[in-house]
CSV table of C-alpha atoms in Angstrom, one decimal:
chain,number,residue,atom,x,y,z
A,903,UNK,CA,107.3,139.6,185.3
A,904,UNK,CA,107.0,142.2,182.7
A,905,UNK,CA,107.7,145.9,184.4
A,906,UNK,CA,105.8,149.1,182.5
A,907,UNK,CA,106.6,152.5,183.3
A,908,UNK,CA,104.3,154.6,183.8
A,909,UNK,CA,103.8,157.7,180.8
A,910,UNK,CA,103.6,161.0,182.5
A,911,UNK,CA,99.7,162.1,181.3
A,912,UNK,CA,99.3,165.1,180.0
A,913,UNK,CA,95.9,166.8,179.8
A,914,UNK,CA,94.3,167.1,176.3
A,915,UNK,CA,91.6,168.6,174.9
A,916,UNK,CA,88.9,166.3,174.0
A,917,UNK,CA,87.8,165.6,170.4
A,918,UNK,CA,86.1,163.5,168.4
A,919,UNK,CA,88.4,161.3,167.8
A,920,UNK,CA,89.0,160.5,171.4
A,921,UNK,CA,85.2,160.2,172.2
A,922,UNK,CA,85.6,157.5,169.2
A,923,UNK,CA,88.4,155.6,171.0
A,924,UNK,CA,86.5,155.7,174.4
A,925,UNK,CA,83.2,153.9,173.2
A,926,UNK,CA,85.1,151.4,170.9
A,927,UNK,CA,87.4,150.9,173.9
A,928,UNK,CA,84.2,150.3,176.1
A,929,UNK,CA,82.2,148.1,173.4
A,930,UNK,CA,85.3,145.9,174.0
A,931,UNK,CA,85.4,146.0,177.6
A,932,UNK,CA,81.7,145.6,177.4
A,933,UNK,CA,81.7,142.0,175.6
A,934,UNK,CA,84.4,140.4,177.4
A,935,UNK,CA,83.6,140.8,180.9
A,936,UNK,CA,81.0,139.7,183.0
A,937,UNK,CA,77.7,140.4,182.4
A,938,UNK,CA,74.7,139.4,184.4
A,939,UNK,CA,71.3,141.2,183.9
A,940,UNK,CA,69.4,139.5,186.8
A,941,UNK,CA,69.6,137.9,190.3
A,942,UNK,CA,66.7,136.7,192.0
A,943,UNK,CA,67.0,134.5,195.4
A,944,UNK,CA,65.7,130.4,195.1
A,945,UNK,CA,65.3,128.4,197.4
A,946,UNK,CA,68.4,130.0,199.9
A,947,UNK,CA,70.6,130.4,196.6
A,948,UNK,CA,71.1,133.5,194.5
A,949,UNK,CA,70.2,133.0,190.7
A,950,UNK,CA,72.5,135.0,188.8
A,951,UNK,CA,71.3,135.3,184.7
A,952,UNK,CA,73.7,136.3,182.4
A,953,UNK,CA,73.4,138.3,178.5
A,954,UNK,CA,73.5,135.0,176.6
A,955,UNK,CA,70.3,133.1,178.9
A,956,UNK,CA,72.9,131.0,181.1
A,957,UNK,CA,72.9,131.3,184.6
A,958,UNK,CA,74.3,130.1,187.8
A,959,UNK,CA,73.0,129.2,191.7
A,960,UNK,CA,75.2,130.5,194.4
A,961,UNK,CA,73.6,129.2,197.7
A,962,UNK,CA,73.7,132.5,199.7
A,963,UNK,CA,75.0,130.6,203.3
A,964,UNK,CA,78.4,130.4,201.3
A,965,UNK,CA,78.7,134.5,200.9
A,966,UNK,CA,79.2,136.5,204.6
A,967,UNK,CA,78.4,139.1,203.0
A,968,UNK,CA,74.6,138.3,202.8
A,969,UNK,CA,74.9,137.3,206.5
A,970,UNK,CA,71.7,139.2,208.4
A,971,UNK,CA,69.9,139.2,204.9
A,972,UNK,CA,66.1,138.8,205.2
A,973,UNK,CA,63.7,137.9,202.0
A,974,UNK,CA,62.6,141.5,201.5
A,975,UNK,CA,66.8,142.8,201.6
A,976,UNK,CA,67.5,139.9,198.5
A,977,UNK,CA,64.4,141.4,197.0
A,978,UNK,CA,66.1,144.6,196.9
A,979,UNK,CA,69.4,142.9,195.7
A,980,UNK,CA,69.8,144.4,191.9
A,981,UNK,CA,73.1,143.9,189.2
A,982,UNK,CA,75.0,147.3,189.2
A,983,UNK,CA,78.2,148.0,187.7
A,984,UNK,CA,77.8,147.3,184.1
A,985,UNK,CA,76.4,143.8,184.9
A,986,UNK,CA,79.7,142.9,186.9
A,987,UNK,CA,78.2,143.5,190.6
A,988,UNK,CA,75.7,142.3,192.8
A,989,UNK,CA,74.1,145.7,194.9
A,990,UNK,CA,71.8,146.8,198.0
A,991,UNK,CA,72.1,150.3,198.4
A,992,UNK,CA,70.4,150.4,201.2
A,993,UNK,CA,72.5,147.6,203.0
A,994,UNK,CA,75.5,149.3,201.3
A,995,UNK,CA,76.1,145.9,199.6
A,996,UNK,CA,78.3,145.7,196.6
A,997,UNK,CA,79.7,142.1,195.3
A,998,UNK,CA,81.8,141.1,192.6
A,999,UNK,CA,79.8,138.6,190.4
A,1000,UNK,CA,83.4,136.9,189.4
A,1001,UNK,CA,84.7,136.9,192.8
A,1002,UNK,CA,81.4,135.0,194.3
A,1003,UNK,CA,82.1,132.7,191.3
A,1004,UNK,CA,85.8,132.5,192.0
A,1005,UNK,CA,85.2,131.2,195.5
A,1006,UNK,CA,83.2,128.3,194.8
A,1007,UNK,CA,86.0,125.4,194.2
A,1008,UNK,CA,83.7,123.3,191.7
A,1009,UNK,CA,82.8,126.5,189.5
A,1010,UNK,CA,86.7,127.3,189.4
A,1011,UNK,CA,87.7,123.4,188.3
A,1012,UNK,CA,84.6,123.5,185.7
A,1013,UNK,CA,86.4,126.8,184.8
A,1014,UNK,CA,89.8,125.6,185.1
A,1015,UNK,CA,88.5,122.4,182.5
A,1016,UNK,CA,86.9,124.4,179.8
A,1017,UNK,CA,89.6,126.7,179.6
A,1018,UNK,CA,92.2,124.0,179.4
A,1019,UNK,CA,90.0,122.2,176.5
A,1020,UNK,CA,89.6,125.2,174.5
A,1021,UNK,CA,93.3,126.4,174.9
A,1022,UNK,CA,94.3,122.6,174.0
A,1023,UNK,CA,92.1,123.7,170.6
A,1024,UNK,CA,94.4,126.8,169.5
A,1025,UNK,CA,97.3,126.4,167.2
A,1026,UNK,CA,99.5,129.3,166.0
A,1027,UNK,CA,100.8,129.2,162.1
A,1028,UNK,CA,104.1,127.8,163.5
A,1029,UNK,CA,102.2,124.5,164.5
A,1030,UNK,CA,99.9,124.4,161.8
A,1031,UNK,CA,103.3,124.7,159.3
A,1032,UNK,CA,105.0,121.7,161.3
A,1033,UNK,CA,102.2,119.7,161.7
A,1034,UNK,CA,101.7,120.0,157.6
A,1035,UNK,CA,104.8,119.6,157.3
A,1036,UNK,CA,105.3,116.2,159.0
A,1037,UNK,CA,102.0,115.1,157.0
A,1038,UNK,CA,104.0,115.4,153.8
A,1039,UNK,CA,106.5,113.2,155.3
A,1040,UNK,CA,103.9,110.4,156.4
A,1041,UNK,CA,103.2,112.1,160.2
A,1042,UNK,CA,104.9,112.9,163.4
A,1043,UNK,CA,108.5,111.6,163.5
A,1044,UNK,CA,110.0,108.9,165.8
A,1045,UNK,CA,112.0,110.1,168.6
A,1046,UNK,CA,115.0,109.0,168.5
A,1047,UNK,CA,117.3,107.3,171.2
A,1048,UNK,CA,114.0,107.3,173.7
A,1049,UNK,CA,114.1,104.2,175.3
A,1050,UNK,CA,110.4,102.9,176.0
């Protein structure tokens, strides 16, 4: 485990410049997280919509949070923090989106799969070198010594 020590901050004045590193630092936040722009309730199951047109069903019996929730209360459920919460203000309900997801075991292996497959995909210039490399000398080496 990597330790960081913390920089003692120092107040500064705030320019342009910073302002400029703010909103490219939140245009970056902004695309990789989370975002949902609606949730609507079907059928006992929340339908959370995301940016890109996909979606999900969370079945509502699953979340104690929603415990004592009548139709009307998921009517006045709405997506709050940037897209990354599910909110009733007047409830004083606020949800993660990701943590919902997190606790449903067959969203996490789906999750767990296509990561895997698209990490399996990567290669870094030292494997793309070696695997030319062995091409030029008719493909992947025999081990040695292994018995089978």
């Amino acid at each position: 485990m990597k330790t960081v020590k913390a920089k003692m901050q120092v107040d500064r004045p705030v320019t342009e410049t910073l302002l400029d590193e703010a909103i490219e630092r939140g245009q970056v936040r902004h695309t990789c997280a989370v975002q949902a722009t609606t949730v609507t309730l079907l059928d006992s199951c929340l339908v959370v919509r995301f940016e890109d047109g996909s979606g999900v069903l969370l079945p509502v019996k699953r979340y104690p949070e929603f415990a004592g929730f009548k139709a009307e209360d998921f009517a006045g459920l709405k997506v709050g923090f940037s897209g990354t919460a599910l909110c009733h203000d007047t409830r004083d309900v606020h949800v993660s989106i990701a943590g919902m997801i997190s606790a449903s075991e067959s969203l996490m292996t789906v999750a767990a799969s296509v990561i895997a497959s698209r990490n399996g995909r990567q290669s870094s210039a030292a494997k793309a070198e070696a695997a030319r490399a062995n091409g030029k000398k008719g493909g992947r080496p025999r081990k040695v010594g292994v018995a089978l």
